Short mmCIF file of C-alpha atoms and ligand atoms in Angstrom, two decimals:
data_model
loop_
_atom_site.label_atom_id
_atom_site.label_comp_id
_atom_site.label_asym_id
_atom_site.label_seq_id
_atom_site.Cartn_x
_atom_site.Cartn_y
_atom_site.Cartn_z
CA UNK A 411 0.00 0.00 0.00
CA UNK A 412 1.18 3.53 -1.18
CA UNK A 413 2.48 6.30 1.34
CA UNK A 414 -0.51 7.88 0.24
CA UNK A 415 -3.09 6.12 2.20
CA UNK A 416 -0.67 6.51 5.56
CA UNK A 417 -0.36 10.32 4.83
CA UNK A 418 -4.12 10.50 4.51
CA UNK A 419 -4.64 8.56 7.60
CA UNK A 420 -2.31 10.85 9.49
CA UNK A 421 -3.63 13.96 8.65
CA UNK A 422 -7.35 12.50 9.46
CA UNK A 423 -5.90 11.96 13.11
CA UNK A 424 -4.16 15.19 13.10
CA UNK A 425 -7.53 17.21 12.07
CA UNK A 426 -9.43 15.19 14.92
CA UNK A 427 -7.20 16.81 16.98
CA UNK A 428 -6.45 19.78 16.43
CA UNK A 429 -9.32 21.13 14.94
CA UNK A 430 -11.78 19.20 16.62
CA UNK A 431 -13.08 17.85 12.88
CA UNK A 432 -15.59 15.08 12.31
CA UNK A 433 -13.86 12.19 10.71
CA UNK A 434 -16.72 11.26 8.52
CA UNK A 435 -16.87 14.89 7.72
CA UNK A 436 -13.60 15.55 6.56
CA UNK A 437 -12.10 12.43 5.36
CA UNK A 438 -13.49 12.40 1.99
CA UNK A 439 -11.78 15.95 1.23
CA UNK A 440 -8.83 14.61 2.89
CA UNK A 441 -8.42 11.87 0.30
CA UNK A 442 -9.08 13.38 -2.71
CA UNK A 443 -6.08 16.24 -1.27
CA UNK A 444 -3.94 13.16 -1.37
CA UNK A 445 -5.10 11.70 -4.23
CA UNK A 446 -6.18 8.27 -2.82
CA UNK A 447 -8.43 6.42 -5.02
CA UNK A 448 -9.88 3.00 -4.76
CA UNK A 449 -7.18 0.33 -2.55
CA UNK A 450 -5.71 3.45 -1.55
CA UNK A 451 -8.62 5.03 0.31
CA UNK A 452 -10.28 1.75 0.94
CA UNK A 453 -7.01 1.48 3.49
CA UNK A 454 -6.55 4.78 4.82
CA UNK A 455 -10.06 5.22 5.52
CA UNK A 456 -9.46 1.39 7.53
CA UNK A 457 -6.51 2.21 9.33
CA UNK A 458 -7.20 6.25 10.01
CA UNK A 459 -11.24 5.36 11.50
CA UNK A 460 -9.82 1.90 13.12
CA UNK A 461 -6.85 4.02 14.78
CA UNK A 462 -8.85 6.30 16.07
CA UNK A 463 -12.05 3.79 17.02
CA UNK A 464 -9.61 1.85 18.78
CA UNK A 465 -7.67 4.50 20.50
CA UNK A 466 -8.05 3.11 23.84
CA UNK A 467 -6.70 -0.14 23.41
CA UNK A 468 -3.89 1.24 21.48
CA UNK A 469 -2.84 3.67 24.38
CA UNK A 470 -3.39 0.97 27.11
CA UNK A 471 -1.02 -1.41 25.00
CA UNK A 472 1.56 1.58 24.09
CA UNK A 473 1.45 2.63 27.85
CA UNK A 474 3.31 -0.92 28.39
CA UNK A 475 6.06 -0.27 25.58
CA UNK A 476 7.28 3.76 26.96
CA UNK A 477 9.09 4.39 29.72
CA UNK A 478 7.41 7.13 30.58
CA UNK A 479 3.91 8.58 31.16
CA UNK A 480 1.87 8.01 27.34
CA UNK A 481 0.08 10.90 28.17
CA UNK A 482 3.25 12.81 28.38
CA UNK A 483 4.54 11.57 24.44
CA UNK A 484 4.37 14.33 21.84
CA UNK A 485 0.97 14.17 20.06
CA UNK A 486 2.18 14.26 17.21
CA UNK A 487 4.47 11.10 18.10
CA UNK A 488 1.20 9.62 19.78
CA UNK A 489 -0.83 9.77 16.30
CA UNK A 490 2.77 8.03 14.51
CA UNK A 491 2.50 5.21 17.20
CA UNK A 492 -1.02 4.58 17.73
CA UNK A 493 -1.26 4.32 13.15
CA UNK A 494 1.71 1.23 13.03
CA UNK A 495 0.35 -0.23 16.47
CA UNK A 496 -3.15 -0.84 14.77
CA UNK A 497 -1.75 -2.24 11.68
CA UNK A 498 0.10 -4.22 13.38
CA UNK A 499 -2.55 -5.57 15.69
CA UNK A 500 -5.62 -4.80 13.83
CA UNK A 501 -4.64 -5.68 10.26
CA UNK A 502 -2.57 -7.96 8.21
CA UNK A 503 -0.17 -5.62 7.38
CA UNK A 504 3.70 -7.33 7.73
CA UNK A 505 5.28 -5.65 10.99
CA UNK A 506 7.88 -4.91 9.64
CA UNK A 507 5.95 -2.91 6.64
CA UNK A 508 4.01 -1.03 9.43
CA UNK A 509 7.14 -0.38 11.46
CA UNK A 510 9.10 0.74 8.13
CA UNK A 511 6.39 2.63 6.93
CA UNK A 512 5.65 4.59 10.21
CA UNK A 513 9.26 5.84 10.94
CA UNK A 514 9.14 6.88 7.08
CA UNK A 515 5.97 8.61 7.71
CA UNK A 516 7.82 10.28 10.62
CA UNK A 517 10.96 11.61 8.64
CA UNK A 518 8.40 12.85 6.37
CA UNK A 519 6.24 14.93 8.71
CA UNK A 520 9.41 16.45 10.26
CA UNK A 521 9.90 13.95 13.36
CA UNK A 522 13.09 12.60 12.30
CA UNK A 523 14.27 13.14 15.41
CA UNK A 524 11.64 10.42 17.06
CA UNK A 525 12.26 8.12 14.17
CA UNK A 526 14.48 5.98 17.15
CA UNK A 527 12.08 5.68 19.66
CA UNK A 528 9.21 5.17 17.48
CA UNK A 529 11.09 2.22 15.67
CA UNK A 530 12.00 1.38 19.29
CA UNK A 531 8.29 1.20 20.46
CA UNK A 532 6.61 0.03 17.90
CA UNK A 533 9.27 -3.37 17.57
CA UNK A 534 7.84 -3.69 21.18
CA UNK A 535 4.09 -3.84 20.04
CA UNK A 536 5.15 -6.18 17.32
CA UNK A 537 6.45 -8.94 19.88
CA UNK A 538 2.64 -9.72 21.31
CA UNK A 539 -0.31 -10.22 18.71
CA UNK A 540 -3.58 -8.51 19.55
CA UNK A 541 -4.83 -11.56 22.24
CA UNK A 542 -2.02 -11.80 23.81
CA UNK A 543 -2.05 -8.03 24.55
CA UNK A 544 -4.98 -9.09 25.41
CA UNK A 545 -3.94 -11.51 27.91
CA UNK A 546 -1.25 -9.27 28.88
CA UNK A 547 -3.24 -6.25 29.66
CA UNK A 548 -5.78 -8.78 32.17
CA UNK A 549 -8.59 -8.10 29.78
CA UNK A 550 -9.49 -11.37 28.08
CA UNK A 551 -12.31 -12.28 30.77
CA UNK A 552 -13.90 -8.73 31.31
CA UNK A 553 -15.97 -8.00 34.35
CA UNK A 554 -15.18 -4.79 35.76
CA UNK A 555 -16.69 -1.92 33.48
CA UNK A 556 -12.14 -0.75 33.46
CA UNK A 557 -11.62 -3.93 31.88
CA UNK A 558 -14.58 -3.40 28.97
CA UNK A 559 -13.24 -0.09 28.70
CA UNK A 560 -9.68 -1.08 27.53
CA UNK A 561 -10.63 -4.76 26.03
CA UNK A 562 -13.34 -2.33 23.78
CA UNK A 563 -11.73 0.44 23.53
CA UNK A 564 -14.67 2.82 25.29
CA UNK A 565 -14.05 5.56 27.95
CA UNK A 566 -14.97 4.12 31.04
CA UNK A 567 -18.61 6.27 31.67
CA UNK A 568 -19.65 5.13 28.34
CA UNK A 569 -18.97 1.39 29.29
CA UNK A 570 -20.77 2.60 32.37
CA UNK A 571 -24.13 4.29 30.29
CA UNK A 572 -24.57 1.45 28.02
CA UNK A 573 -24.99 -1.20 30.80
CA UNK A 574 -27.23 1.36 32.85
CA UNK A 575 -29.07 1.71 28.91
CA UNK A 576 -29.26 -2.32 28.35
CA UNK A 577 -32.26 -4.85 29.50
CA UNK A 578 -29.45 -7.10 30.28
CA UNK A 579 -25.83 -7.02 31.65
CA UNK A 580 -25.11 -10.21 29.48
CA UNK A 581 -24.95 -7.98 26.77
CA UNK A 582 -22.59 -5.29 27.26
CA UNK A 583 -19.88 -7.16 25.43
CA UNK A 584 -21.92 -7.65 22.12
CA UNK A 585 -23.02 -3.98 22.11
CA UNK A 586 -18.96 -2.78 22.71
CA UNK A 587 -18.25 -5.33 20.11
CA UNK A 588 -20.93 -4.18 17.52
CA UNK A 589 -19.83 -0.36 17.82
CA UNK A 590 -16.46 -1.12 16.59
CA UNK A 591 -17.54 -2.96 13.79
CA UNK A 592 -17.92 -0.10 10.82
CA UNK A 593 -21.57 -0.28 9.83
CA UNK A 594 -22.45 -0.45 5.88
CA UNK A 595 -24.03 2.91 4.22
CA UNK A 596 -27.74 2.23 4.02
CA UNK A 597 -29.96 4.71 1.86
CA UNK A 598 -33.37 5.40 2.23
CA UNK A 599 -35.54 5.01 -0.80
CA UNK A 600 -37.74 8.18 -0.83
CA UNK A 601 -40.06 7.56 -3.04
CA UNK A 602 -40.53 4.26 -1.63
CA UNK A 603 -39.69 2.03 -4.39
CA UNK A 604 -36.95 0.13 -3.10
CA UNK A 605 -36.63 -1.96 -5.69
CA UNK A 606 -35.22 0.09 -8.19
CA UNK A 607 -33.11 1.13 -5.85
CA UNK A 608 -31.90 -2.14 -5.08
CA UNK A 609 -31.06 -2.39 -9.03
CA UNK A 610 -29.75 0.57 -9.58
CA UNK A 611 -27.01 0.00 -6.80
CA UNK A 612 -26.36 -3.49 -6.67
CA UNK A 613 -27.07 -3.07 -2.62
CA UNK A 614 -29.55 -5.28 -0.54
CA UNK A 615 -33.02 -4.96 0.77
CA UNK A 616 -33.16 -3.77 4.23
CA UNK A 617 -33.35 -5.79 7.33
CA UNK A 618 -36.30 -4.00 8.57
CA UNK A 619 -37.75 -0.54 6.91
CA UNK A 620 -39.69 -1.14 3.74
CA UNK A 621 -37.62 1.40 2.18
CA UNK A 622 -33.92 0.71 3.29
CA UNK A 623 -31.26 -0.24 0.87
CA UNK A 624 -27.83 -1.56 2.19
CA UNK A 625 -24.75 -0.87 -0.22
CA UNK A 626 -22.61 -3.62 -0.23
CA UNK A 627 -19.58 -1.38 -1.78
CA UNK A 628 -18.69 1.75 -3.43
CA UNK A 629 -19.30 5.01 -2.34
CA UNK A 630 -23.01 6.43 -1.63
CA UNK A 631 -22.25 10.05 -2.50
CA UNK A 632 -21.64 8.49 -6.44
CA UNK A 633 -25.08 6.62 -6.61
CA UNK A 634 -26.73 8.55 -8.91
CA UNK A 635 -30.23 8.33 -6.68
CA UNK A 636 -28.21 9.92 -3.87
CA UNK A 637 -27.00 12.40 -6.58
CA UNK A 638 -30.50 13.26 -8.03
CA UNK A 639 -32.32 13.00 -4.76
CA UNK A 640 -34.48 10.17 -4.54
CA UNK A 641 -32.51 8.46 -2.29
CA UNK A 642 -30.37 10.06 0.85
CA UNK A 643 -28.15 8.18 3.49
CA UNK A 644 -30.37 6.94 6.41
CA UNK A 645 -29.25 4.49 9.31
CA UNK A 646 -32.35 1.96 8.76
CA UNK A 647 -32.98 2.88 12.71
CA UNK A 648 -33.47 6.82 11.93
CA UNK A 649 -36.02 5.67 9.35
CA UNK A 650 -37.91 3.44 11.41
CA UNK A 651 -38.56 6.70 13.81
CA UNK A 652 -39.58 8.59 11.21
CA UNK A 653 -42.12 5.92 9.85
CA UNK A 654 -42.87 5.48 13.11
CA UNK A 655 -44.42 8.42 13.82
CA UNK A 656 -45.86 8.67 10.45
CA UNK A 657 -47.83 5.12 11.24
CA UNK A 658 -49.13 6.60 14.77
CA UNK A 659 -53.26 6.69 15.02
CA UNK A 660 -54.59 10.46 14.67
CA UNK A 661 -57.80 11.50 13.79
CA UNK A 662 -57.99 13.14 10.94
CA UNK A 663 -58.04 15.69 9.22
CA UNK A 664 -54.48 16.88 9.17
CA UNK A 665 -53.02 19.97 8.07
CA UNK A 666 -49.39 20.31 8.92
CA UNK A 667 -46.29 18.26 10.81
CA UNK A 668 -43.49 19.59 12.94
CA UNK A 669 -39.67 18.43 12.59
CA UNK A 670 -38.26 20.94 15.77
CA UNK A 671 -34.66 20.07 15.53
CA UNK A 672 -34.44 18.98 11.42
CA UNK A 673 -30.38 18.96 11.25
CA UNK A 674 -29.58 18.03 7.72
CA UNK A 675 -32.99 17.01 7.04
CA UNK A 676 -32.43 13.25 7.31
CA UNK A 677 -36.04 12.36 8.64
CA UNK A 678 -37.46 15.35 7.71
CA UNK A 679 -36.86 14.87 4.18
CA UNK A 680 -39.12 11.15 4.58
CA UNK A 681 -41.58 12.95 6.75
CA UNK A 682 -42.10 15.59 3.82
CA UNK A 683 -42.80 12.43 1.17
CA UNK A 684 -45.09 10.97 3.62
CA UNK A 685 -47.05 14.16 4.27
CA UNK A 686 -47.07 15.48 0.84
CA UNK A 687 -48.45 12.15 -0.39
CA UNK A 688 -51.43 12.97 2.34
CA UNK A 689 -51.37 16.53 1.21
CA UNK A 690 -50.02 17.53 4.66
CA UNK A 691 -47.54 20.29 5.61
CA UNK A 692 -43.85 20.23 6.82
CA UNK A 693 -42.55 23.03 8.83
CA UNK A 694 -38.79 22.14 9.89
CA UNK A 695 -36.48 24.30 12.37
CA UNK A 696 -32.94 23.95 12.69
CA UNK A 697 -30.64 25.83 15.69
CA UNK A 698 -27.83 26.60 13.00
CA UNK A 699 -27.99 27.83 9.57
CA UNK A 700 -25.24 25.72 7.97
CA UNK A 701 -27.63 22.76 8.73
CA UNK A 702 -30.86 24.23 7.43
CA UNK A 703 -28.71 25.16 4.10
CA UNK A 704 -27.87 21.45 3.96
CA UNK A 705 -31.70 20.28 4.97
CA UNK A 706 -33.35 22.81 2.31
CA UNK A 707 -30.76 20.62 -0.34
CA UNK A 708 -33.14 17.72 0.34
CA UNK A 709 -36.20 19.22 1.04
CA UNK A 710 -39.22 20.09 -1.04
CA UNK A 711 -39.43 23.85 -1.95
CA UNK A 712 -42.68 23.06 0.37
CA UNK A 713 -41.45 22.37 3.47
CA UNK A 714 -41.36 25.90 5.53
CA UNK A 715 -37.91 25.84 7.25
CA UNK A 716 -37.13 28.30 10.11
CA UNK A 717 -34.00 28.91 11.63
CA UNK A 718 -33.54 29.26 15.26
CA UNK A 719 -34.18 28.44 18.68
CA UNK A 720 -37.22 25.82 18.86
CA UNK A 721 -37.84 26.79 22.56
CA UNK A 722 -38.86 29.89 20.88
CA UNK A 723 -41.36 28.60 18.86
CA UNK A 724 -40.60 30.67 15.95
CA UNK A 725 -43.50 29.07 13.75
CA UNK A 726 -45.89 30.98 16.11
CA UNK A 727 -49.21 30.20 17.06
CA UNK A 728 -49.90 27.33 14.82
CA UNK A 729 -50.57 23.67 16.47
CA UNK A 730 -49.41 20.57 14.78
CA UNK A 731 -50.66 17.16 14.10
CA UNK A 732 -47.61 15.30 14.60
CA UNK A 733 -44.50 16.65 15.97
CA UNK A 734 -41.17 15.22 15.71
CA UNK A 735 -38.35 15.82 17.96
CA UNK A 736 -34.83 14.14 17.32
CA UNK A 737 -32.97 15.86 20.23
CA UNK A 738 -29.75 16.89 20.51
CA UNK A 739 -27.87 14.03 22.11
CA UNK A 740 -24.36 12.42 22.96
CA UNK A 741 -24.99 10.49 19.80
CA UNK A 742 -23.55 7.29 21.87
CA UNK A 743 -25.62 5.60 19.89
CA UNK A 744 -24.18 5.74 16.41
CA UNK A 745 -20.18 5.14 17.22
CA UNK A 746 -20.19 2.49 14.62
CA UNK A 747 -20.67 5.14 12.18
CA UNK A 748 -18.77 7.56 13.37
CA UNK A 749 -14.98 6.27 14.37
CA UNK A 750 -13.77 8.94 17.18
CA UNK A 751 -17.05 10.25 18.71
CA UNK A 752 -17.15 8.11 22.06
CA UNK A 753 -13.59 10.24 22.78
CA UNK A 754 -15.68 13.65 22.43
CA UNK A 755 -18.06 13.37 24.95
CA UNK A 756 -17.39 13.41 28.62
CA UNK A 757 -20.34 12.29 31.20
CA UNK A 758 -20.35 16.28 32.34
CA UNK A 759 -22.16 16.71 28.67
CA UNK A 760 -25.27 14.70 29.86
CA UNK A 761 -26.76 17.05 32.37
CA UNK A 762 -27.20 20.18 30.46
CA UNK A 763 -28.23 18.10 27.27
CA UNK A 764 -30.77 16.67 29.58
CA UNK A 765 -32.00 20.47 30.64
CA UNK A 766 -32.20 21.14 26.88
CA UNK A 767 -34.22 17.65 25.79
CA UNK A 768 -36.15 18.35 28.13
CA UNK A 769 -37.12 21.91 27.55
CA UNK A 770 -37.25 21.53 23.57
CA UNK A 771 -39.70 18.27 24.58
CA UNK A 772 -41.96 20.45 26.53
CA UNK A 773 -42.15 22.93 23.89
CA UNK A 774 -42.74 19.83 21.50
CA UNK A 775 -45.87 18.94 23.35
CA UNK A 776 -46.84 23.16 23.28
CA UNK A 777 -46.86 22.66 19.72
CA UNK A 778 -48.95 19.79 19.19
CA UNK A 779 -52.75 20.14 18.87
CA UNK A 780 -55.14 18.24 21.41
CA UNK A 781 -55.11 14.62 20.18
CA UNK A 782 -51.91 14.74 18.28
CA UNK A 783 -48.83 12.83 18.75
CA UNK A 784 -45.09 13.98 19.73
CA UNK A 785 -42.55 11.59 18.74
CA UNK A 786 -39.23 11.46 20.82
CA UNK A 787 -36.44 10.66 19.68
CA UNK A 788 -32.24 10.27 20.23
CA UNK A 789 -29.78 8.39 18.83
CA UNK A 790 -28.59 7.76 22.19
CA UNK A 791 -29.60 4.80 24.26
CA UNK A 792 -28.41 6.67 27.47
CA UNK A 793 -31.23 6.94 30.05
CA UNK A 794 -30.48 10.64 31.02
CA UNK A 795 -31.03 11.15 27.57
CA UNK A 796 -34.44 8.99 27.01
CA UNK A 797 -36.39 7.38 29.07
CA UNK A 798 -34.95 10.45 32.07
CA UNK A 799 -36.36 12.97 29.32
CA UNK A 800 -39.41 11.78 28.90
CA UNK A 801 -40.59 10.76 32.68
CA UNK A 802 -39.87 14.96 33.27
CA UNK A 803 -41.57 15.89 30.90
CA UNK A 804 -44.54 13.66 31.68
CA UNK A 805 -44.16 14.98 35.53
CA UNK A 806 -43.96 18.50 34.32
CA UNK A 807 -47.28 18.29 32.46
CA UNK A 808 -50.73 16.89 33.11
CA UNK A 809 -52.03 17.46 28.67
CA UNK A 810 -49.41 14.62 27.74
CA UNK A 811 -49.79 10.92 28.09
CA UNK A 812 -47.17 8.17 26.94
CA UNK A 813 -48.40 5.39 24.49
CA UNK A 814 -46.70 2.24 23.63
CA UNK A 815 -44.56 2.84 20.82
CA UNK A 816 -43.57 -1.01 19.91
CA UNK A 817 -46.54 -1.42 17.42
CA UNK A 818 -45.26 1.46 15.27
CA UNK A 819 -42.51 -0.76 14.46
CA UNK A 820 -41.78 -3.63 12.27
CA UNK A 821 -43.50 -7.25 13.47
CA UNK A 822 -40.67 -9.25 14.99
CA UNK A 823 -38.58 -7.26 16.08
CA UNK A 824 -37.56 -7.81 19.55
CA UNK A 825 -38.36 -4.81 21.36
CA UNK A 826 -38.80 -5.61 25.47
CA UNK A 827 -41.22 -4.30 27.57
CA UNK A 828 -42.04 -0.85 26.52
CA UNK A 829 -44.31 1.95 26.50
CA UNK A 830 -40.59 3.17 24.74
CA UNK A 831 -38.49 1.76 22.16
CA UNK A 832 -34.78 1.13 21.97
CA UNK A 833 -33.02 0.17 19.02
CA UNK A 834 -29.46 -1.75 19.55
CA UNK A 835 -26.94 -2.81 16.86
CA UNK A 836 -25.96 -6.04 18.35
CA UNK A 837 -29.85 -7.01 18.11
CA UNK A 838 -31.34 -5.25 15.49
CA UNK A 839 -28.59 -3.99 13.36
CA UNK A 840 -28.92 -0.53 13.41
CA UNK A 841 -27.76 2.40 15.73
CA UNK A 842 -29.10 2.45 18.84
CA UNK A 843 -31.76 4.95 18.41
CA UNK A 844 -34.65 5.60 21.13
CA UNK A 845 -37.85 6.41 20.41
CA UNK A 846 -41.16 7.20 22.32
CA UNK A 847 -44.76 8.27 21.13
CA UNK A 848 -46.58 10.55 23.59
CA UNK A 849 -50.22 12.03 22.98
CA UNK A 850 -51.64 15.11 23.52
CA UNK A 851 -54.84 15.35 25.82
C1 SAM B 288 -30.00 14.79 16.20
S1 SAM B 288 -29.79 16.21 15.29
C2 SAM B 288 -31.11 16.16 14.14
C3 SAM B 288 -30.90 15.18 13.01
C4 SAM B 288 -31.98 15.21 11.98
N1 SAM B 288 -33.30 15.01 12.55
C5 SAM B 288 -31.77 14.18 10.89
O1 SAM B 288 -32.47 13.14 10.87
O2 SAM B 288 -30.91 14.40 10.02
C6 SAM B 288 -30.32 17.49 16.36
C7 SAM B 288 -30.29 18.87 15.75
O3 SAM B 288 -30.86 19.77 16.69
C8 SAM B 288 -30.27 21.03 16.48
N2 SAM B 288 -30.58 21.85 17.66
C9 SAM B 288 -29.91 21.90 18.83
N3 SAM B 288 -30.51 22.76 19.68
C10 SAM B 288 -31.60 23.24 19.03
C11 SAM B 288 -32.62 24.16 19.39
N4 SAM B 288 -32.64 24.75 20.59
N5 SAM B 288 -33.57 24.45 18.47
C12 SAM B 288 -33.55 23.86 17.26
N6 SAM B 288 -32.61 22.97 16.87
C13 SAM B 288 -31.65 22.67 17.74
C14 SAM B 288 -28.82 20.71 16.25
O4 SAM B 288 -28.18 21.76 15.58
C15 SAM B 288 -28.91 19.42 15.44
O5 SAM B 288 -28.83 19.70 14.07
#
């Protein structure tokens, strides 16, 4: 593989960094700067989201091969070592390739000078193979949440959410496990014929949503549905919500439906298809303005979009029909998709995102006429974030009662006891999105 694809990968890590970037974000811009095409960014893309995904591992195993404190090693000389100690534990690559190829990558990027100790360290990694670091590290039989953390590579209150989040303990190793496993691009089939979609991309039919297409390969930003807009990129568990709440019982007649926190316009752009083919309105409001540029992209000129604060109500007086609101959240829910998110978050974030849930949830239910529905939602399975949300709000108000949510959804799924429902990728294969349906007296 070409010093290309390292480069690349180095600069993703150094962009993470330094500028705070979102891998997903900026990687594709990255590549094309260093002109990585097909095996080329098929491997930097592997080794710069697997380095960073498994950043805790790496550090716990490189903590065993310094001399001194890891958190004290240049950053710069942290990014060099944590690239060659996933490819050598993570991928086939020959150590001495990875090892030859990272001090090169060094002398490149001006840390000649390190080239030594980074040759030095990384010969260390080489002499164990992933399970026996492993073994080494007294993680192979995990019970403390410490142990998860390093063995899966998940900061330690994460490790700590997620078995607070799950029905059962037994399976906090398959959901660790499942969020470092990249998840495939799956598109959502706006117009609702999947099948042509299927055809026209060579992908497969869905597990679950009658309009979910997962690529097997290539790029979605070339498929020429994604290009014309039929078709966006949807995680089949951030369609299910939005069907969801299109499937809920209200009487009718409706006249218009509320998206309060639309972000790029994911679900609002399949809650506009469904309304428009009941000849129902969209409004959509977004906090930021770089967003709503990207949701009005994929929206019908007949959506109304507003931009601003939703606990200002800036569509006024009017009451809604059905109201969705995808909250702001940690977004612990989709790591699989996006490689260095669980290091971004602290548990400090969770409070004051709780205040905001819910205050925008409250003015969710303000917004919804008498007999409408509000449909909450988070990809987040953290309870501060959910369920929490949802019993304040219900405390707070005596017009708003919870309904059980699990018929909305696909027959056989398994989806517990309820009213709520909470998606997982270890069982259901898509991010672990949360969703409950409450009704307005
Ligand atoms: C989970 S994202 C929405 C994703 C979107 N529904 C989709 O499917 O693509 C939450 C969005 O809420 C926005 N937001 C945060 N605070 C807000 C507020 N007070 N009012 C309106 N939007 C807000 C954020 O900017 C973010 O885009």
């Amino acid at each position: 593989m070409t010093d290309r694809a390292r480069s690349a990968a180095l600069e993703l890590l150094t962009r993470v960094r330094t500028d705070d970037a979102y891998a997903n974000v900026v990687m594709p811009s990255i590549l094309v700067a260093h002109g990585c095409e097909g095996r080329d960014a098929a491997f930097a893309v592997e080794v710069g989201y697997g380095t960073l995904r498994m950043q805790g591992f790496l550090d716990a195993v490189l903590q065993r091969c310094v001399t001194r404190e890891w958190d004290r090693v240049e950053y710069e000389v942290r990014d060099l070592l944590r690239l060659g100690a996933y490819q050598l534990l993570f991928m086939r690559v020959p150590p001495h390739a990875a090892i030859d190829t990272t001090c090169e990558l060094a002398r490149r990027h001006g840390d000649a000078g390190r080239v030594g100790f980074i040759n030095a360290v990384l010969r260390k990694v080489s002499q164990h193979d992933r399970s026996a670091w492993i073994d080494e590290l007294g993680v192979a039989d995990p019970i403390t949440d410490e142990q998860w953390s390093v063995r899966e590579s998940h900061p330690d209150w994460v490790v700590r959410e997620l078995r607070r989040a799950l029905p059962d303990p037994t399976q906090l190793g398959p959901v660790l496990e499942a969020d470092n496993i990249a998840a495939r691009p799956v598109l959502t089939a706006l117009d609702g014929d999947r099948d042509a979609l299927v055809t026209a991309t060579g992908g497969q039919p869905g597990r679950w949503s009658p309009r979910a297409v997962e690529l097997t390969g290539g790029s979605p930003g070339t498929v020429a549905a994604v290009i014309d807009g039929s078709a966006i990129v949807q995680d089949e568990g951030s369609q299910l919500v939005a069907l969801a709440l299109a499937a809920a019982t209200v009487d009718p007649p409706e006249a218009a439906w509320l998206d309060l926190c639309a972000g790029r316009g994911g679900k609002a752009a399949l809650l506009a298809r469904i309304a428009g083919e009941r000849n129902i309105g969209l409004v959509a409001v977004e906090l930021h303005e770089h967003r709503a540029s990207l949701m009005r992209r994929v929206l019908p000129d007949t959506v109304s979009v507003f931009v601003g604060d939703a606990r200002a109500r800036p569509w006024g007086n009017q009451f809604f029909d059905r109201v969705l609101l995808d909250a702001p959240c940690s977004g612990l829910g989709a790591l699989r998709r996006r490689p260095e998110a669980r290091w971004r978050r602290s548990a400090a974030d969770l409070a004051p995102l709780q205040a905001l849930q819910v205050d925008l949830l409250d003015a969710g239910v303000g917004a919804t006429r008498s007999g409408g529905v509000i449909g909450y939602a988070t990809c987040s399975p953290v309870v501060e974030e959910t369920s929490e949300v949802v019993e304040e709000v219900l405390a707070r108000r005596s017009d708003v009662v919870v309904e059980d949510a699990r018929p909305l959804f696909p027959s056989g799924m398994e989806l517990g006891k309820g009213p709520w429902v909470q998606l997982w990728p270890h069982i259901h294969g898509t991010d672990a999105m949360f969703f409950a349906l409450l009704r307005r007296r």
